[in-house]
PDB file of C-alpha atoms in Angstrom:
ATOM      1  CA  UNK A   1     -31.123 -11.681  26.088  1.00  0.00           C
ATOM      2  CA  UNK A   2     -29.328  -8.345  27.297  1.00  0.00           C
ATOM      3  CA  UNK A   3     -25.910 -10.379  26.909  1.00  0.00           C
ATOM      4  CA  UNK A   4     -26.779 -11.300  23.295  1.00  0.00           C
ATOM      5  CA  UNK A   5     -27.952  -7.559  22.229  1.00  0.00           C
ATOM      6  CA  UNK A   6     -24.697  -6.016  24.519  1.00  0.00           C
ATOM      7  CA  UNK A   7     -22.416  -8.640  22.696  1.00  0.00           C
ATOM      8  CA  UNK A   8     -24.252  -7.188  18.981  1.00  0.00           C
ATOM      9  CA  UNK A   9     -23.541  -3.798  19.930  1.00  0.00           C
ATOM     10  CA  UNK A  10     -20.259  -4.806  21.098  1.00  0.00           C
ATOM     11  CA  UNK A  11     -19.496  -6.325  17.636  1.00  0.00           C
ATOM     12  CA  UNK A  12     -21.527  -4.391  15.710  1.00  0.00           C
ATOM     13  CA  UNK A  13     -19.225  -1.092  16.743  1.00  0.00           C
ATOM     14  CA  UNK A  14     -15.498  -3.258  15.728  1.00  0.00           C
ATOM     15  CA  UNK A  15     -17.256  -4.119  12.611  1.00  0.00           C
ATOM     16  CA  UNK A  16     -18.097   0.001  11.811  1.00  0.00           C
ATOM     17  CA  UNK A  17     -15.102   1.460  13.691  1.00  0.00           C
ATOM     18  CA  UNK A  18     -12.608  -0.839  11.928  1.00  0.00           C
ATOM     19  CA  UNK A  19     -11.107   0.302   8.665  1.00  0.00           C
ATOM     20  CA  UNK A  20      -9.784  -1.776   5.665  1.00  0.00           C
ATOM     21  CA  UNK A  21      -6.758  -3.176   6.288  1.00  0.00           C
ATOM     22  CA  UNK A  22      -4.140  -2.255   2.252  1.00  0.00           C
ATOM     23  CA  UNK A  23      -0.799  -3.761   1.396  1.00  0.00           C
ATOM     24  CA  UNK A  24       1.342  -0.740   0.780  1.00  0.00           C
ATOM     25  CA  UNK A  25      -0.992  -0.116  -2.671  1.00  0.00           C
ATOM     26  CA  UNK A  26       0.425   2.657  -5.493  1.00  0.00           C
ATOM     27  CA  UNK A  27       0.424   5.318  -2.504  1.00  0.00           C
ATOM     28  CA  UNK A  28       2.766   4.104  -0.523  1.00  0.00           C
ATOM     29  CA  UNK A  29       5.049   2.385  -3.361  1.00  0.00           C
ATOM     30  CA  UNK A  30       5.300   5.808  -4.564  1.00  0.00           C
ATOM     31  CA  UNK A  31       6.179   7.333  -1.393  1.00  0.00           C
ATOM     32  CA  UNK A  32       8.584   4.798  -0.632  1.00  0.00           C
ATOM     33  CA  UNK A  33      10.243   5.698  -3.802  1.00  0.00           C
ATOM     34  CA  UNK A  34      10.409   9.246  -3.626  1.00  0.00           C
ATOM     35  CA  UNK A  35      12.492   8.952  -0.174  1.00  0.00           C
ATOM     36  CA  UNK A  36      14.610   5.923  -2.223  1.00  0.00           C
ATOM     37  CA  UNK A  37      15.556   8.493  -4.553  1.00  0.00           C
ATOM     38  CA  UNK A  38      17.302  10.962  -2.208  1.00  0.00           C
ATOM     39  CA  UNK A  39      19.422   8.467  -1.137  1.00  0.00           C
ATOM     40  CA  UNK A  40      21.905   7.095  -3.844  1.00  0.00           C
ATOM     41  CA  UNK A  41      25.296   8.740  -4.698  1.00  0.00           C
ATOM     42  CA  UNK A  42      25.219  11.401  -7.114  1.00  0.00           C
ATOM     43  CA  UNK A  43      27.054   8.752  -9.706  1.00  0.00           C
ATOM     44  CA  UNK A  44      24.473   5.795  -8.934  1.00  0.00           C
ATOM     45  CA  UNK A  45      21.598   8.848  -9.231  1.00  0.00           C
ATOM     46  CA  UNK A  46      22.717   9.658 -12.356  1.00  0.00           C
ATOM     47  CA  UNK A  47      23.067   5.633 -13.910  1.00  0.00           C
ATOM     48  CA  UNK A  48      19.573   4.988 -12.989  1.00  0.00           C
ATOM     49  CA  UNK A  49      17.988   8.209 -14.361  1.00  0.00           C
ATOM     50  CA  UNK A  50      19.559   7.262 -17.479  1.00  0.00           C
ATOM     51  CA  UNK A  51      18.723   3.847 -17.488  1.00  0.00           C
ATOM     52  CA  UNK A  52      14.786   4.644 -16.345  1.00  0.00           C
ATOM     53  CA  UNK A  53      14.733   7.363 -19.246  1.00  0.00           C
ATOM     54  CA  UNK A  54      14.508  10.741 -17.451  1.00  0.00           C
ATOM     55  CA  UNK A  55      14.818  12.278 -14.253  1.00  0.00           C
ATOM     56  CA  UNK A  56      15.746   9.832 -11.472  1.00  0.00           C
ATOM     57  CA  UNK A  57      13.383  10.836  -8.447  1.00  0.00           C
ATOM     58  CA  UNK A  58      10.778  11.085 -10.938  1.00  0.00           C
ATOM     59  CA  UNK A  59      10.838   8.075 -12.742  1.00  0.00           C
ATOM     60  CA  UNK A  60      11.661   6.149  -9.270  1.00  0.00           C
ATOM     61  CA  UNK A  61       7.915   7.263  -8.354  1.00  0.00           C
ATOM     62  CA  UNK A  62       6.570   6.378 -11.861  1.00  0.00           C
ATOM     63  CA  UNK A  63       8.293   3.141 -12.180  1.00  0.00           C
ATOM     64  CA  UNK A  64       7.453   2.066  -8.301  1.00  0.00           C
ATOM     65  CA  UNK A  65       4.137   0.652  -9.326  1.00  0.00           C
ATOM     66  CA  UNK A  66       4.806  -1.039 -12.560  1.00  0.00           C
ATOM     67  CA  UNK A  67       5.770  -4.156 -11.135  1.00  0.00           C
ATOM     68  CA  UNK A  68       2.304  -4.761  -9.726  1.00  0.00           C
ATOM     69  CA  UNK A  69       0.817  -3.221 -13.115  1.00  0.00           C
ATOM     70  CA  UNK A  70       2.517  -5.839 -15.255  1.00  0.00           C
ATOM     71  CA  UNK A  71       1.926  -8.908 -13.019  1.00  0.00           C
ATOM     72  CA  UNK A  72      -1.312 -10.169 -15.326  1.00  0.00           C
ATOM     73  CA  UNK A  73       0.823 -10.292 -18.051  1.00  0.00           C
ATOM     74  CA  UNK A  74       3.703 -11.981 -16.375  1.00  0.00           C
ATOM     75  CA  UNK A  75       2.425 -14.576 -14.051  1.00  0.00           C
ATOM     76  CA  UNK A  76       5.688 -15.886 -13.847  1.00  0.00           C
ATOM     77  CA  UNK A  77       6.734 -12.726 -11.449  1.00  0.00           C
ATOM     78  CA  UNK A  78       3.817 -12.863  -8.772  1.00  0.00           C
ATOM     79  CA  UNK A  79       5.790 -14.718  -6.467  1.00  0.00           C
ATOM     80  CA  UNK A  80       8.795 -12.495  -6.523  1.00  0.00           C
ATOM     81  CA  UNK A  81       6.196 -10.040  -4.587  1.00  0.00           C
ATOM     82  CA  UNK A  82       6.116 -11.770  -1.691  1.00  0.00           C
ATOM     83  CA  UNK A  83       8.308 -14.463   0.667  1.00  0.00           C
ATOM     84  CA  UNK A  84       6.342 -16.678   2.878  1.00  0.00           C
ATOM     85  CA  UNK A  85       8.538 -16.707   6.153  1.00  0.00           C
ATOM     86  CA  UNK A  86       6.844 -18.763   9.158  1.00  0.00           C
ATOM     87  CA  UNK A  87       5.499 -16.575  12.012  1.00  0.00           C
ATOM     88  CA  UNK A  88       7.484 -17.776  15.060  1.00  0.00           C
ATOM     89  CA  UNK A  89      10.122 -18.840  12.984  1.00  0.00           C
ATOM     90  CA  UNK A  90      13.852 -17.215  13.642  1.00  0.00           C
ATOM     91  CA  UNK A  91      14.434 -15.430  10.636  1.00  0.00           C
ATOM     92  CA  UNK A  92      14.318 -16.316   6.971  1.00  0.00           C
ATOM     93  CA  UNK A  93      15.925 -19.493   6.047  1.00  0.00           C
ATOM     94  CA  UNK A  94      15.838 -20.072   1.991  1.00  0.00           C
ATOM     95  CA  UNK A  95      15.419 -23.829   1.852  1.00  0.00           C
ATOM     96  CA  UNK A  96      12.326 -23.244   3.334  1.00  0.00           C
ATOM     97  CA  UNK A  97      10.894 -20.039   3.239  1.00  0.00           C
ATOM     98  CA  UNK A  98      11.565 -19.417  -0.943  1.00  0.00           C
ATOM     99  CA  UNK A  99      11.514 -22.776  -3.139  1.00  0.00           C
ATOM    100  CA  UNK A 100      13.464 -22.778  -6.291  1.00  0.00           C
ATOM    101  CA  UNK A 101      13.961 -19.141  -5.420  1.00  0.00           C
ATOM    102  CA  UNK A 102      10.332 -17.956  -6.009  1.00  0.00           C
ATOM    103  CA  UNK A 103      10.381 -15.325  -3.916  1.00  0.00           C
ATOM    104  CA  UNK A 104      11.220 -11.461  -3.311  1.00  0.00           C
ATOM    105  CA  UNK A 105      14.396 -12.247  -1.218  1.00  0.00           C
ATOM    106  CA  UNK A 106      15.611 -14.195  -4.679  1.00  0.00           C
ATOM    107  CA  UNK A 107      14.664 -11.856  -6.990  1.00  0.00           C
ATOM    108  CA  UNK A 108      16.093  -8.962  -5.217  1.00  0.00           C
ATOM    109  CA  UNK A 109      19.592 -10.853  -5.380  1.00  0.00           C
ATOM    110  CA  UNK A 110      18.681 -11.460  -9.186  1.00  0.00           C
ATOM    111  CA  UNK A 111      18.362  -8.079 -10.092  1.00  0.00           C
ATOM    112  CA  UNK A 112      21.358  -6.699  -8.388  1.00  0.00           C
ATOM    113  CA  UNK A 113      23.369  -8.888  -9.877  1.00  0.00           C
ATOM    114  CA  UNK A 114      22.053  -7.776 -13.207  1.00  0.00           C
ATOM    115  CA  UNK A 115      22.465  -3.840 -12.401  1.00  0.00           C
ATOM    116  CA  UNK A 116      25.932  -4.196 -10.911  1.00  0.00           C
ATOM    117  CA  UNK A 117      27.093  -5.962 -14.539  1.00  0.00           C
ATOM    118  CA  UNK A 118      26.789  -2.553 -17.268  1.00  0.00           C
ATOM    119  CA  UNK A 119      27.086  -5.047 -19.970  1.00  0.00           C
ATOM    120  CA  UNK A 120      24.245  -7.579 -18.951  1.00  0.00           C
ATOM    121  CA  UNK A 121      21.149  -7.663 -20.769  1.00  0.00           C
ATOM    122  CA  UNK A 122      17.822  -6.304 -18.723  1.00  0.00           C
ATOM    123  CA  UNK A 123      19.225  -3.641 -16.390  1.00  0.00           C
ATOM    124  CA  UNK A 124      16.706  -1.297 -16.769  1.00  0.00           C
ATOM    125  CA  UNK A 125      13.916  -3.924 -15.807  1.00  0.00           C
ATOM    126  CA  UNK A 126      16.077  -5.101 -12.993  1.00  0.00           C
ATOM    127  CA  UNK A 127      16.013  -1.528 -12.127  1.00  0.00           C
ATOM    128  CA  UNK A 128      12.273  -1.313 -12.107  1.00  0.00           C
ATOM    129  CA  UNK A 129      11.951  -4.365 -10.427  1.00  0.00           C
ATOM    130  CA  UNK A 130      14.496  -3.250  -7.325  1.00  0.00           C
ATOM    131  CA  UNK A 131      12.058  -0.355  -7.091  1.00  0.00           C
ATOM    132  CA  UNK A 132       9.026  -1.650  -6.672  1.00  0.00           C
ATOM    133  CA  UNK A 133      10.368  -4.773  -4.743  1.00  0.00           C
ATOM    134  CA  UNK A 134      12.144  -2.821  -1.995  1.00  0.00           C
ATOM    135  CA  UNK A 135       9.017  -1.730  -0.776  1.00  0.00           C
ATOM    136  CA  UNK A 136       7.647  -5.009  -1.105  1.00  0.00           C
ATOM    137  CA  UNK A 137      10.054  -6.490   1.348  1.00  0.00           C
ATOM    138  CA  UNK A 138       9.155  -3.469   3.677  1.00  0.00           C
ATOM    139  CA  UNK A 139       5.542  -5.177   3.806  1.00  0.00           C
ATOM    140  CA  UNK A 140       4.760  -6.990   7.274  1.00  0.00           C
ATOM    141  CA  UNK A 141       2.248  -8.565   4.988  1.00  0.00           C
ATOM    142  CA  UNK A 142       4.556  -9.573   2.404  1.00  0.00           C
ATOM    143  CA  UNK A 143       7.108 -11.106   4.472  1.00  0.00           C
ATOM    144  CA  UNK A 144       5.411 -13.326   7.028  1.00  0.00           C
ATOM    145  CA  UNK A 145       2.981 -16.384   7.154  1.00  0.00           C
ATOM    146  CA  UNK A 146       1.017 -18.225   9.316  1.00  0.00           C
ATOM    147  CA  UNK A 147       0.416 -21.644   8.193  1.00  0.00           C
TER     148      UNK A 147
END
């Protein structure tokens, strides 16, 4: 009986002492992005502020969400979000970990290939889509699986 109620209390303060375990959420896409910003060359600073529409740091931080904002409507992006690399594996290996290149590490190579083109079609989605997926990839829970 006392090893029953001391195990209860045992669990019973994890269970109230823990706290929620969050991907990175809007917070820390947004922060992500404003430290992205400070970063590029003045040239590549000024390309992306006029292909996001305004001023760069500031529409780095508005834009870092919209990925995640527009995934109901485009199903066909959810699994660029994400890249399901076995835990205990030695590193990410593309025939297995990303299957007909559904996955962040694809899409990432996808969209820079579109921005570094200034005549292809879609750079300023590309754009949004680096932004958002960079701190996607940064995700422990984004990047790993244990199946």
């Amino acid at each position: 009986m006392r090893t029953t109620a001391a195990f209860l209390g045992i669990a019973a303060g994890i269970i109230l002492g823990a706290t929620p375990v969050f991907a990175w959420g809007p917070q820390g896409h947004q922060i992500i992005a404003h430290i992205a910003a400070r970063h590029p060359t003045p040239s590549a600073r000024a390309q992306a502020g006029a292909l996001l529409g305004g001023e760069t740091e500031a529409m780095m931080v508005l834009y870092s969400t919209w990925a995640d904002e527009v995934r109901a409507d485009r199903p066909e992006t959810a699994s660029w979000h994400f890249v399901n690399i076995e835990l205990g594996s030695r590193g990410y290996q593309a025939s297995r970990d990303c299957p007909d290149s559904a996955c962040v590490v694809a899409q990432i190579a996808r969209d820079e290939k579109i921005l570094a083109d200034p005549k292809a079609p879609g750079r300023a989605e590309a754009l949004r889509f680096l932004i958002h997926l960079a701190g996607d990839i940064h995700q422990p829970l984004h990047v790993s699986d244990n199946q």
